[in-house]
Each structure stands twice: as C-alpha cells, then as structure tokens.
C-alpha cells in the first residue's frame, strides 16, 4: 500500500535526481528535448512553479469539505517556460527547484494523516477522474509524483540521446 511516507520519499527523491543534473553541459539545458517541446531548463522551472503554487495556493485551502476551483494550467506553464529562458543558469534553476521542493516537503512533513486524507470538492467533483479516489491532499500529490516521473523520463531520454552523439 502506498503511504504518506512513500509519497514524501518520492517527492524528496526528485530533488536528489535534480541535483544530479548539475553535471551536464550547460548548453544541454536550453535545447528543446524534442521538436515542439520544452528544454530541460523549462521542465525544471515548470516543476518549481507548480511546487510553489501548491505551497502558496493549494495547501492553505485543501481542507475537509472545501470547494476548490483549479487554475488554468497553461498560463502558469507559459510563465515558467519564459522564466527559465530569462537569463538564469542551469545551476540557478536547479537550486530554485531544490529550494522550492524542500519548502514543500517541510510543509508536508508538518501535516497530519487527517489533513492528508481530508476530502474536498475539486472543480465541482468529489472523485478524481484519473484515480477514482476522493479528492484529497494525498491524492492530489500522488498526481504530482506521476508528473515528476513523466518529466524525469523525458529529460533522461533526451540527455542519454545527447550523450550518444
């Protein structure tokens, strides 16, 4: 059974992986991973922006019986991509991700089991269409673990292809 501890471990392990990206050539961070896709820098920044959104906007309102309306994700994704390409180095973006995820983890470690599993309505629905489970902080964050893994695979595939060249 997947537990709160597993969830926190998975979110934490992402920072270890992001730290390992410091060893790659700076130029690789700013090349799109495929035609029409973001660069590694944009992907990392995208995750940082979502982590910050969770900390600042979602954690305070995810309470029992809350009625929550999600945001349009594309404008935030666009802001993250623009930020990533606004002159920061790869090391600065990696540090931003590590710091933001660490803040999220610190907040989560203070939560009780009851807070993790408090059910709320999200976008007018009691049940998450992807998991089939009630909306809760735990369920919401499980989606972000999947999100981390998705982007990690993209980046790893890209970097391994670059190393073969």
Short mmCIF file of N, CA and C in Angstrom, two decimals:
data_model
loop_
_atom_site.label_atom_id
_atom_site.label_comp_id
_atom_site.label_asym_id
_atom_site.label_seq_id
_atom_site.Cartn_x
_atom_site.Cartn_y
_atom_site.Cartn_z
N UNK A 1 0.84 -1.19 0.00
CA UNK A 1 0.00 0.00 0.00
C UNK A 1 0.88 1.25 0.00
N UNK A 2 0.55 2.18 -0.85
CA UNK A 2 1.28 3.44 -0.97
C UNK A 2 0.88 4.33 0.20
N UNK A 3 1.88 4.80 0.95
CA UNK A 3 1.62 5.54 2.19
C UNK A 3 2.08 7.00 2.07
N UNK A 4 1.76 7.77 3.08
CA UNK A 4 2.23 9.16 3.15
C UNK A 4 3.76 9.18 3.12
N UNK A 5 4.38 8.27 3.83
CA UNK A 5 5.84 8.19 3.86
C UNK A 5 6.40 7.91 2.47
N UNK A 6 5.76 6.99 1.74
CA UNK A 6 6.18 6.70 0.36
C UNK A 6 6.06 7.95 -0.50
N UNK A 7 4.95 8.64 -0.35
CA UNK A 7 4.70 9.86 -1.12
C UNK A 7 5.78 10.90 -0.84
N UNK A 8 6.06 11.14 0.42
CA UNK A 8 7.09 12.12 0.77
C UNK A 8 8.46 11.67 0.27
N UNK A 9 8.77 10.40 0.39
CA UNK A 9 10.04 9.87 -0.12
C UNK A 9 10.16 10.10 -1.63
N UNK A 10 9.08 9.85 -2.35
CA UNK A 10 9.10 10.04 -3.80
C UNK A 10 9.29 11.51 -4.17
N UNK A 11 8.61 12.39 -3.46
CA UNK A 11 8.77 13.82 -3.72
C UNK A 11 10.19 14.28 -3.38
N UNK A 12 10.75 13.72 -2.32
CA UNK A 12 12.10 14.06 -1.88
C UNK A 12 13.14 13.53 -2.87
N UNK A 13 12.92 12.34 -3.38
CA UNK A 13 13.91 11.74 -4.29
C UNK A 13 14.04 12.55 -5.58
N UNK A 14 13.01 13.29 -5.92
CA UNK A 14 13.11 14.13 -7.11
C UNK A 14 14.24 15.15 -6.95
N UNK A 15 14.40 15.69 -5.75
CA UNK A 15 15.48 16.65 -5.52
C UNK A 15 16.85 16.01 -5.71
N UNK A 16 17.00 14.77 -5.29
CA UNK A 16 18.27 14.07 -5.49
C UNK A 16 18.57 13.93 -6.97
N UNK A 17 17.54 13.58 -7.72
CA UNK A 17 17.71 13.44 -9.16
C UNK A 17 18.04 14.79 -9.79
N UNK A 18 17.32 15.84 -9.42
CA UNK A 18 17.58 17.17 -9.99
C UNK A 18 19.01 17.60 -9.69
N UNK A 19 19.50 17.31 -8.49
CA UNK A 19 20.88 17.64 -8.13
C UNK A 19 21.88 16.98 -9.08
N UNK A 20 21.57 15.78 -9.52
CA UNK A 20 22.48 15.06 -10.42
C UNK A 20 22.59 15.72 -11.79
N UNK A 21 21.65 16.59 -12.12
CA UNK A 21 21.67 17.25 -13.42
C UNK A 21 22.73 18.35 -13.51
N UNK A 22 23.32 18.71 -12.38
CA UNK A 22 24.35 19.75 -12.39
C UNK A 22 25.60 19.32 -13.16
N UNK A 23 25.73 18.03 -13.41
CA UNK A 23 26.94 17.52 -14.06
C UNK A 23 26.93 17.61 -15.58
N UNK A 24 25.83 18.04 -16.15
CA UNK A 24 25.74 18.09 -17.61
C UNK A 24 26.16 19.44 -18.16
N UNK A 25 26.56 19.44 -19.41
CA UNK A 25 26.96 20.66 -20.11
C UNK A 25 25.82 21.67 -20.09
N UNK A 26 26.15 22.88 -19.73
CA UNK A 26 25.18 23.98 -19.62
C UNK A 26 24.33 24.13 -20.88
N UNK A 27 24.94 23.96 -22.03
CA UNK A 27 24.20 24.14 -23.30
C UNK A 27 23.03 23.17 -23.43
N UNK A 28 23.17 21.97 -22.87
CA UNK A 28 22.12 20.96 -23.00
C UNK A 28 20.82 21.37 -22.31
N UNK A 29 20.92 22.22 -21.31
CA UNK A 29 19.73 22.64 -20.55
C UNK A 29 18.77 23.49 -21.36
N UNK A 30 19.28 24.12 -22.38
CA UNK A 30 18.47 25.10 -23.09
C UNK A 30 18.12 24.67 -24.52
N UNK A 31 18.34 23.40 -24.82
CA UNK A 31 17.95 22.82 -26.11
C UNK A 31 16.61 22.11 -25.90
N UNK A 32 15.63 22.37 -26.77
CA UNK A 32 14.37 21.62 -26.62
C UNK A 32 14.63 20.11 -26.65
N UNK A 33 13.92 19.36 -25.81
CA UNK A 33 14.16 17.92 -25.72
C UNK A 33 13.66 17.18 -26.96
N UNK A 34 12.78 17.81 -27.70
CA UNK A 34 12.27 17.29 -28.98
C UNK A 34 11.60 18.45 -29.70
N UNK A 35 11.29 18.25 -30.94
CA UNK A 35 10.63 19.30 -31.72
C UNK A 35 9.30 19.69 -31.07
N UNK A 36 9.15 20.99 -30.80
CA UNK A 36 7.92 21.49 -30.20
C UNK A 36 7.82 21.26 -28.71
N UNK A 37 8.89 20.78 -28.07
CA UNK A 37 8.89 20.50 -26.63
C UNK A 37 9.76 21.52 -25.90
N UNK A 38 9.64 21.52 -24.58
CA UNK A 38 10.46 22.39 -23.76
C UNK A 38 11.88 21.86 -23.65
N UNK A 39 12.74 22.73 -23.14
CA UNK A 39 14.11 22.35 -22.79
C UNK A 39 14.12 21.80 -21.36
N UNK A 40 15.24 21.22 -20.97
CA UNK A 40 15.41 20.73 -19.60
C UNK A 40 15.19 21.89 -18.62
N UNK A 41 15.74 23.05 -18.93
CA UNK A 41 15.58 24.23 -18.07
C UNK A 41 14.10 24.57 -17.88
N UNK A 42 13.36 24.55 -18.96
CA UNK A 42 11.92 24.87 -18.88
C UNK A 42 11.16 23.82 -18.08
N UNK A 43 11.54 22.57 -18.23
CA UNK A 43 10.88 21.50 -17.48
C UNK A 43 11.14 21.66 -15.99
N UNK A 44 12.38 21.91 -15.63
CA UNK A 44 12.72 22.07 -14.21
C UNK A 44 11.98 23.27 -13.63
N UNK A 45 11.95 24.36 -14.35
CA UNK A 45 11.27 25.56 -13.88
C UNK A 45 9.76 25.32 -13.78
N UNK A 46 9.22 24.60 -14.71
CA UNK A 46 7.80 24.24 -14.71
C UNK A 46 7.45 23.52 -13.40
N UNK A 47 8.28 22.59 -13.00
CA UNK A 47 8.03 21.85 -11.76
C UNK A 47 8.18 22.76 -10.55
N UNK A 48 9.16 23.65 -10.58
CA UNK A 48 9.34 24.61 -9.49
C UNK A 48 8.10 25.49 -9.33
N UNK A 49 7.58 25.97 -10.44
CA UNK A 49 6.39 26.84 -10.39
C UNK A 49 5.19 26.09 -9.81
N UNK A 50 5.02 24.82 -10.20
CA UNK A 50 3.91 24.04 -9.65
C UNK A 50 4.11 23.76 -8.16
N UNK A 51 5.34 23.49 -7.76
CA UNK A 51 5.60 23.29 -6.34
C UNK A 51 5.24 24.55 -5.55
N UNK A 52 5.66 25.70 -6.06
CA UNK A 52 5.34 26.97 -5.39
C UNK A 52 3.83 27.20 -5.33
N UNK A 53 3.14 26.88 -6.41
CA UNK A 53 1.69 27.01 -6.44
C UNK A 53 1.04 26.13 -5.37
N UNK A 54 1.52 24.91 -5.24
CA UNK A 54 0.97 24.01 -4.22
C UNK A 54 1.18 24.61 -2.83
N UNK A 55 2.40 25.08 -2.57
CA UNK A 55 2.72 25.65 -1.26
C UNK A 55 1.83 26.86 -0.96
N UNK A 56 1.80 27.80 -1.89
CA UNK A 56 1.16 29.09 -1.63
C UNK A 56 -0.36 29.08 -1.80
N UNK A 57 -0.83 28.32 -2.77
CA UNK A 57 -2.26 28.40 -3.10
C UNK A 57 -3.08 27.19 -2.65
N UNK A 58 -2.52 26.02 -2.80
CA UNK A 58 -3.32 24.81 -2.56
C UNK A 58 -3.27 24.32 -1.11
N UNK A 59 -2.11 24.24 -0.52
CA UNK A 59 -2.03 23.72 0.85
C UNK A 59 -2.93 24.48 1.83
N UNK A 60 -2.99 25.80 1.73
CA UNK A 60 -3.86 26.52 2.68
C UNK A 60 -5.35 26.23 2.53
N UNK A 61 -5.79 25.79 1.37
CA UNK A 61 -7.24 25.61 1.16
C UNK A 61 -7.69 24.15 1.10
N UNK A 62 -6.77 23.23 1.04
CA UNK A 62 -7.13 21.82 0.96
C UNK A 62 -7.54 21.32 2.34
N UNK A 63 -8.79 21.53 2.64
CA UNK A 63 -9.36 21.17 3.95
C UNK A 63 -10.61 20.34 3.73
N UNK A 64 -11.03 19.66 4.78
CA UNK A 64 -12.23 18.84 4.73
C UNK A 64 -13.42 19.68 4.25
N UNK A 65 -14.12 19.14 3.26
CA UNK A 65 -15.33 19.73 2.69
C UNK A 65 -15.12 21.07 1.96
N UNK A 66 -13.87 21.43 1.70
CA UNK A 66 -13.60 22.65 0.94
C UNK A 66 -14.11 22.48 -0.49
N UNK A 67 -14.44 23.58 -1.10
CA UNK A 67 -14.82 23.60 -2.52
C UNK A 67 -13.73 24.40 -3.23
N UNK A 68 -12.96 23.70 -4.04
CA UNK A 68 -11.76 24.27 -4.66
C UNK A 68 -11.91 24.28 -6.17
N UNK A 69 -11.51 25.39 -6.76
CA UNK A 69 -11.50 25.50 -8.21
C UNK A 69 -10.06 25.56 -8.66
N UNK A 70 -9.68 24.66 -9.55
CA UNK A 70 -8.32 24.63 -10.07
C UNK A 70 -8.08 25.79 -11.03
N UNK A 71 -6.83 26.02 -11.32
CA UNK A 71 -6.47 27.11 -12.23
C UNK A 71 -6.28 26.57 -13.64
N UNK A 72 -6.27 27.50 -14.58
CA UNK A 72 -5.89 27.16 -15.95
C UNK A 72 -4.37 26.93 -15.92
N UNK A 73 -3.94 25.75 -16.27
CA UNK A 73 -2.53 25.45 -16.09
C UNK A 73 -1.63 26.02 -17.18
N UNK A 74 -2.17 26.24 -18.38
CA UNK A 74 -1.31 26.69 -19.47
C UNK A 74 -0.67 28.06 -19.22
N UNK A 75 -1.39 29.06 -18.67
CA UNK A 75 -0.72 30.33 -18.38
C UNK A 75 0.45 30.18 -17.40
N UNK A 76 0.28 29.35 -16.38
CA UNK A 76 1.40 29.15 -15.44
C UNK A 76 2.55 28.43 -16.13
N UNK A 77 2.24 27.43 -16.93
CA UNK A 77 3.30 26.72 -17.65
C UNK A 77 4.06 27.68 -18.56
N UNK A 78 3.34 28.58 -19.19
CA UNK A 78 3.98 29.56 -20.08
C UNK A 78 4.89 30.50 -19.28
N UNK A 79 4.41 30.97 -18.13
CA UNK A 79 5.25 31.84 -17.28
C UNK A 79 6.51 31.11 -16.83
N UNK A 80 6.37 29.84 -16.49
CA UNK A 80 7.53 29.04 -16.06
C UNK A 80 8.55 28.92 -17.19
N UNK A 81 8.05 28.64 -18.39
CA UNK A 81 8.94 28.50 -19.55
C UNK A 81 9.67 29.81 -19.83
N UNK A 82 8.95 30.92 -19.77
CA UNK A 82 9.56 32.23 -20.01
C UNK A 82 10.61 32.54 -18.94
N UNK A 83 10.28 32.24 -17.70
CA UNK A 83 11.21 32.48 -16.59
C UNK A 83 12.49 31.68 -16.80
N UNK A 84 12.35 30.43 -17.20
CA UNK A 84 13.51 29.55 -17.39
C UNK A 84 14.46 30.09 -18.44
N UNK A 85 13.93 30.81 -19.41
CA UNK A 85 14.74 31.30 -20.52
C UNK A 85 15.10 32.78 -20.37
N UNK A 86 14.92 33.33 -19.17
CA UNK A 86 15.12 34.77 -18.97
C UNK A 86 16.52 35.14 -18.49
N UNK A 87 17.47 34.21 -18.60
CA UNK A 87 18.85 34.56 -18.28
C UNK A 87 19.46 33.82 -17.11
N UNK A 88 18.75 32.90 -16.52
CA UNK A 88 19.29 32.12 -15.42
C UNK A 88 20.20 31.02 -15.94
N UNK A 89 21.14 30.61 -15.11
CA UNK A 89 21.98 29.47 -15.45
C UNK A 89 21.26 28.19 -15.04
N UNK A 90 21.74 27.08 -15.54
CA UNK A 90 21.15 25.80 -15.16
C UNK A 90 21.29 25.58 -13.65
N UNK A 91 22.43 25.96 -13.10
CA UNK A 91 22.65 25.77 -11.66
C UNK A 91 21.65 26.59 -10.83
N UNK A 92 21.35 27.79 -11.28
CA UNK A 92 20.37 28.63 -10.57
C UNK A 92 18.98 28.00 -10.63
N UNK A 93 18.62 27.46 -11.78
CA UNK A 93 17.30 26.83 -11.92
C UNK A 93 17.21 25.54 -11.11
N UNK A 94 18.29 24.79 -11.07
CA UNK A 94 18.33 23.58 -10.26
C UNK A 94 18.20 23.95 -8.78
N UNK A 95 18.92 24.99 -8.37
CA UNK A 95 18.84 25.44 -6.97
C UNK A 95 17.44 25.91 -6.63
N UNK A 96 16.79 26.61 -7.55
CA UNK A 96 15.41 27.05 -7.33
C UNK A 96 14.50 25.84 -7.11
N UNK A 97 14.67 24.82 -7.93
CA UNK A 97 13.84 23.62 -7.79
C UNK A 97 14.09 22.94 -6.44
N UNK A 98 15.34 22.80 -6.08
CA UNK A 98 15.67 22.14 -4.81
C UNK A 98 15.09 22.92 -3.63
N UNK A 99 15.25 24.23 -3.65
CA UNK A 99 14.73 25.06 -2.56
C UNK A 99 13.21 25.01 -2.49
N UNK A 100 12.55 25.09 -3.64
CA UNK A 100 11.09 25.10 -3.66
C UNK A 100 10.54 23.74 -3.22
N UNK A 101 11.10 22.67 -3.72
CA UNK A 101 10.64 21.34 -3.32
C UNK A 101 10.92 21.11 -1.83
N UNK A 102 12.05 21.59 -1.35
CA UNK A 102 12.37 21.44 0.07
C UNK A 102 11.34 22.17 0.95
N UNK A 103 10.91 23.35 0.51
CA UNK A 103 9.86 24.09 1.24
C UNK A 103 8.55 23.30 1.24
N UNK A 104 8.23 22.72 0.10
CA UNK A 104 7.01 21.92 0.01
C UNK A 104 7.11 20.73 0.96
N UNK A 105 8.23 20.05 0.94
CA UNK A 105 8.41 18.89 1.82
C UNK A 105 8.32 19.28 3.29
N UNK A 106 8.91 20.40 3.63
CA UNK A 106 8.85 20.87 5.01
C UNK A 106 7.40 21.10 5.44
N UNK A 107 6.62 21.71 4.57
CA UNK A 107 5.20 21.93 4.86
C UNK A 107 4.45 20.61 4.99
N UNK A 108 4.73 19.68 4.12
CA UNK A 108 4.03 18.39 4.14
C UNK A 108 4.37 17.57 5.39
N UNK A 109 5.60 17.66 5.82
CA UNK A 109 6.01 16.88 7.00
C UNK A 109 5.33 17.36 8.28
N UNK A 110 4.74 18.55 8.23
CA UNK A 110 4.01 19.08 9.39
C UNK A 110 2.53 18.68 9.37
N UNK A 111 2.09 18.10 8.26
CA UNK A 111 0.68 17.72 8.11
C UNK A 111 0.39 16.41 8.84
N UNK A 112 -0.83 16.32 9.34
CA UNK A 112 -1.28 15.08 9.98
C UNK A 112 -1.88 14.15 8.93
N UNK A 113 -2.05 12.91 9.31
CA UNK A 113 -2.70 11.96 8.42
C UNK A 113 -4.11 12.45 8.08
N UNK A 114 -4.79 12.99 9.06
CA UNK A 114 -6.14 13.51 8.84
C UNK A 114 -6.12 14.61 7.78
N UNK A 115 -5.13 15.48 7.82
CA UNK A 115 -5.03 16.55 6.83
C UNK A 115 -4.73 15.99 5.44
N UNK A 116 -3.91 14.96 5.36
CA UNK A 116 -3.59 14.36 4.06
C UNK A 116 -4.82 13.73 3.41
N UNK A 117 -5.72 13.20 4.22
CA UNK A 117 -6.86 12.46 3.67
C UNK A 117 -8.19 13.19 3.80
N UNK A 118 -8.16 14.47 4.21
CA UNK A 118 -9.39 15.26 4.26
C UNK A 118 -9.93 15.40 2.83
N UNK A 119 -11.18 15.05 2.66
CA UNK A 119 -11.79 15.06 1.32
C UNK A 119 -12.41 16.42 1.03
N UNK A 120 -12.26 16.84 -0.23
CA UNK A 120 -12.82 18.11 -0.67
C UNK A 120 -13.35 17.97 -2.09
N UNK A 121 -14.04 18.98 -2.53
CA UNK A 121 -14.57 19.01 -3.90
C UNK A 121 -13.59 19.83 -4.73
N UNK A 122 -13.20 19.27 -5.86
CA UNK A 122 -12.25 19.94 -6.74
C UNK A 122 -12.88 20.07 -8.13
N UNK A 123 -12.98 21.29 -8.58
CA UNK A 123 -13.61 21.58 -9.88
C UNK A 123 -14.99 20.91 -9.99
N UNK A 124 -15.74 21.01 -8.90
CA UNK A 124 -17.11 20.51 -8.89
C UNK A 124 -17.27 19.01 -8.73
N UNK A 125 -16.16 18.31 -8.50
CA UNK A 125 -16.22 16.85 -8.42
C UNK A 125 -15.67 16.35 -7.08
N UNK A 126 -16.33 15.34 -6.55
CA UNK A 126 -15.87 14.72 -5.31
C UNK A 126 -14.82 13.64 -5.57
N UNK A 127 -14.88 13.04 -6.75
CA UNK A 127 -13.98 11.94 -7.11
C UNK A 127 -13.04 12.38 -8.24
N UNK A 128 -11.76 12.07 -8.07
CA UNK A 128 -10.76 12.36 -9.10
C UNK A 128 -10.96 11.40 -10.26
N UNK A 129 -11.13 11.94 -11.44
CA UNK A 129 -11.42 11.09 -12.60
C UNK A 129 -10.26 10.18 -12.99
N UNK A 130 -9.04 10.54 -12.64
CA UNK A 130 -7.88 9.74 -13.04
C UNK A 130 -7.64 8.58 -12.08
N UNK A 131 -7.81 8.83 -10.79
CA UNK A 131 -7.52 7.78 -9.80
C UNK A 131 -8.76 7.04 -9.34
N UNK A 132 -9.91 7.68 -9.49
CA UNK A 132 -11.15 7.08 -8.99
C UNK A 132 -11.31 7.23 -7.49
N UNK A 133 -10.41 7.98 -6.87
CA UNK A 133 -10.45 8.20 -5.42
C UNK A 133 -10.99 9.59 -5.11
N UNK A 134 -11.48 9.78 -3.88
CA UNK A 134 -11.92 11.13 -3.50
C UNK A 134 -10.76 12.12 -3.57
N UNK A 135 -11.08 13.35 -3.86
CA UNK A 135 -10.05 14.40 -3.85
C UNK A 135 -9.56 14.60 -2.43
N UNK A 136 -8.24 14.60 -2.28
CA UNK A 136 -7.59 14.86 -1.00
C UNK A 136 -6.19 15.37 -1.31
N UNK A 137 -5.54 15.91 -0.30
CA UNK A 137 -4.16 16.34 -0.47
C UNK A 137 -3.30 15.16 -0.91
N UNK A 138 -3.49 14.02 -0.28
CA UNK A 138 -2.72 12.83 -0.63
C UNK A 138 -2.91 12.48 -2.11
N UNK A 139 -4.14 12.42 -2.54
CA UNK A 139 -4.44 12.06 -3.93
C UNK A 139 -3.88 13.11 -4.90
N UNK A 140 -4.03 14.37 -4.55
CA UNK A 140 -3.53 15.47 -5.37
C UNK A 140 -2.02 15.33 -5.57
N UNK A 141 -1.31 15.08 -4.47
CA UNK A 141 0.14 14.96 -4.54
C UNK A 141 0.59 13.70 -5.27
N UNK A 142 -0.20 12.64 -5.19
CA UNK A 142 0.12 11.43 -5.97
C UNK A 142 0.17 11.77 -7.47
N UNK A 143 -0.71 12.65 -7.90
CA UNK A 143 -0.69 13.10 -9.28
C UNK A 143 0.60 13.83 -9.62
N UNK A 144 1.14 14.55 -8.66
CA UNK A 144 2.39 15.26 -8.91
C UNK A 144 3.60 14.33 -8.87
N UNK A 145 3.53 13.25 -8.14
CA UNK A 145 4.60 12.25 -8.21
C UNK A 145 4.62 11.67 -9.62
N UNK A 146 3.44 11.34 -10.15
CA UNK A 146 3.36 10.86 -11.53
C UNK A 146 3.95 11.91 -12.48
N UNK A 147 3.61 13.17 -12.26
CA UNK A 147 4.08 14.29 -13.07
C UNK A 147 5.62 14.37 -13.03
N UNK A 148 6.20 14.23 -11.85
CA UNK A 148 7.66 14.23 -11.71
C UNK A 148 8.27 13.11 -12.55
N UNK A 149 7.73 11.91 -12.41
CA UNK A 149 8.26 10.74 -13.12
C UNK A 149 8.16 10.94 -14.64
N UNK A 150 7.04 11.47 -15.09
CA UNK A 150 6.83 11.74 -16.51
C UNK A 150 7.94 12.65 -17.06
N UNK A 151 8.18 13.77 -16.36
CA UNK A 151 9.19 14.71 -16.84
C UNK A 151 10.61 14.17 -16.64
N UNK A 152 10.84 13.43 -15.60
CA UNK A 152 12.15 12.82 -15.38
C UNK A 152 12.51 11.89 -16.54
N UNK A 153 11.55 11.07 -16.96
CA UNK A 153 11.79 10.16 -18.09
C UNK A 153 12.11 10.95 -19.36
N UNK A 154 11.37 12.03 -19.60
CA UNK A 154 11.63 12.86 -20.78
C UNK A 154 13.07 13.39 -20.76
N UNK A 155 13.47 13.93 -19.62
CA UNK A 155 14.80 14.53 -19.50
C UNK A 155 15.88 13.45 -19.64
N UNK A 156 15.68 12.32 -18.98
CA UNK A 156 16.68 11.26 -19.05
C UNK A 156 16.84 10.73 -20.47
N UNK A 157 15.73 10.59 -21.19
CA UNK A 157 15.79 10.14 -22.57
C UNK A 157 16.57 11.14 -23.41
N UNK A 158 16.25 12.40 -23.26
CA UNK A 158 16.94 13.46 -24.01
C UNK A 158 18.44 13.46 -23.70
N UNK A 159 18.78 13.44 -22.41
CA UNK A 159 20.20 13.52 -22.04
C UNK A 159 20.98 12.28 -22.52
N UNK A 160 20.36 11.13 -22.45
CA UNK A 160 21.07 9.93 -22.93
C UNK A 160 21.27 10.00 -24.44
N UNK A 161 20.29 10.55 -25.16
CA UNK A 161 20.45 10.72 -26.61
C UNK A 161 21.59 11.69 -26.92
N UNK A 162 21.70 12.74 -26.12
CA UNK A 162 22.75 13.73 -26.33
C UNK A 162 24.13 13.14 -26.04
N UNK A 163 24.18 12.25 -25.07
CA UNK A 163 25.47 11.63 -24.70
C UNK A 163 25.93 10.65 -25.78
N UNK A 164 24.99 10.11 -26.55
CA UNK A 164 25.33 9.18 -27.62
C UNK A 164 25.89 9.88 -28.86
N UNK A 165 25.66 11.17 -28.95
CA UNK A 165 26.13 11.94 -30.13
C UNK A 165 27.62 12.16 -30.10
#
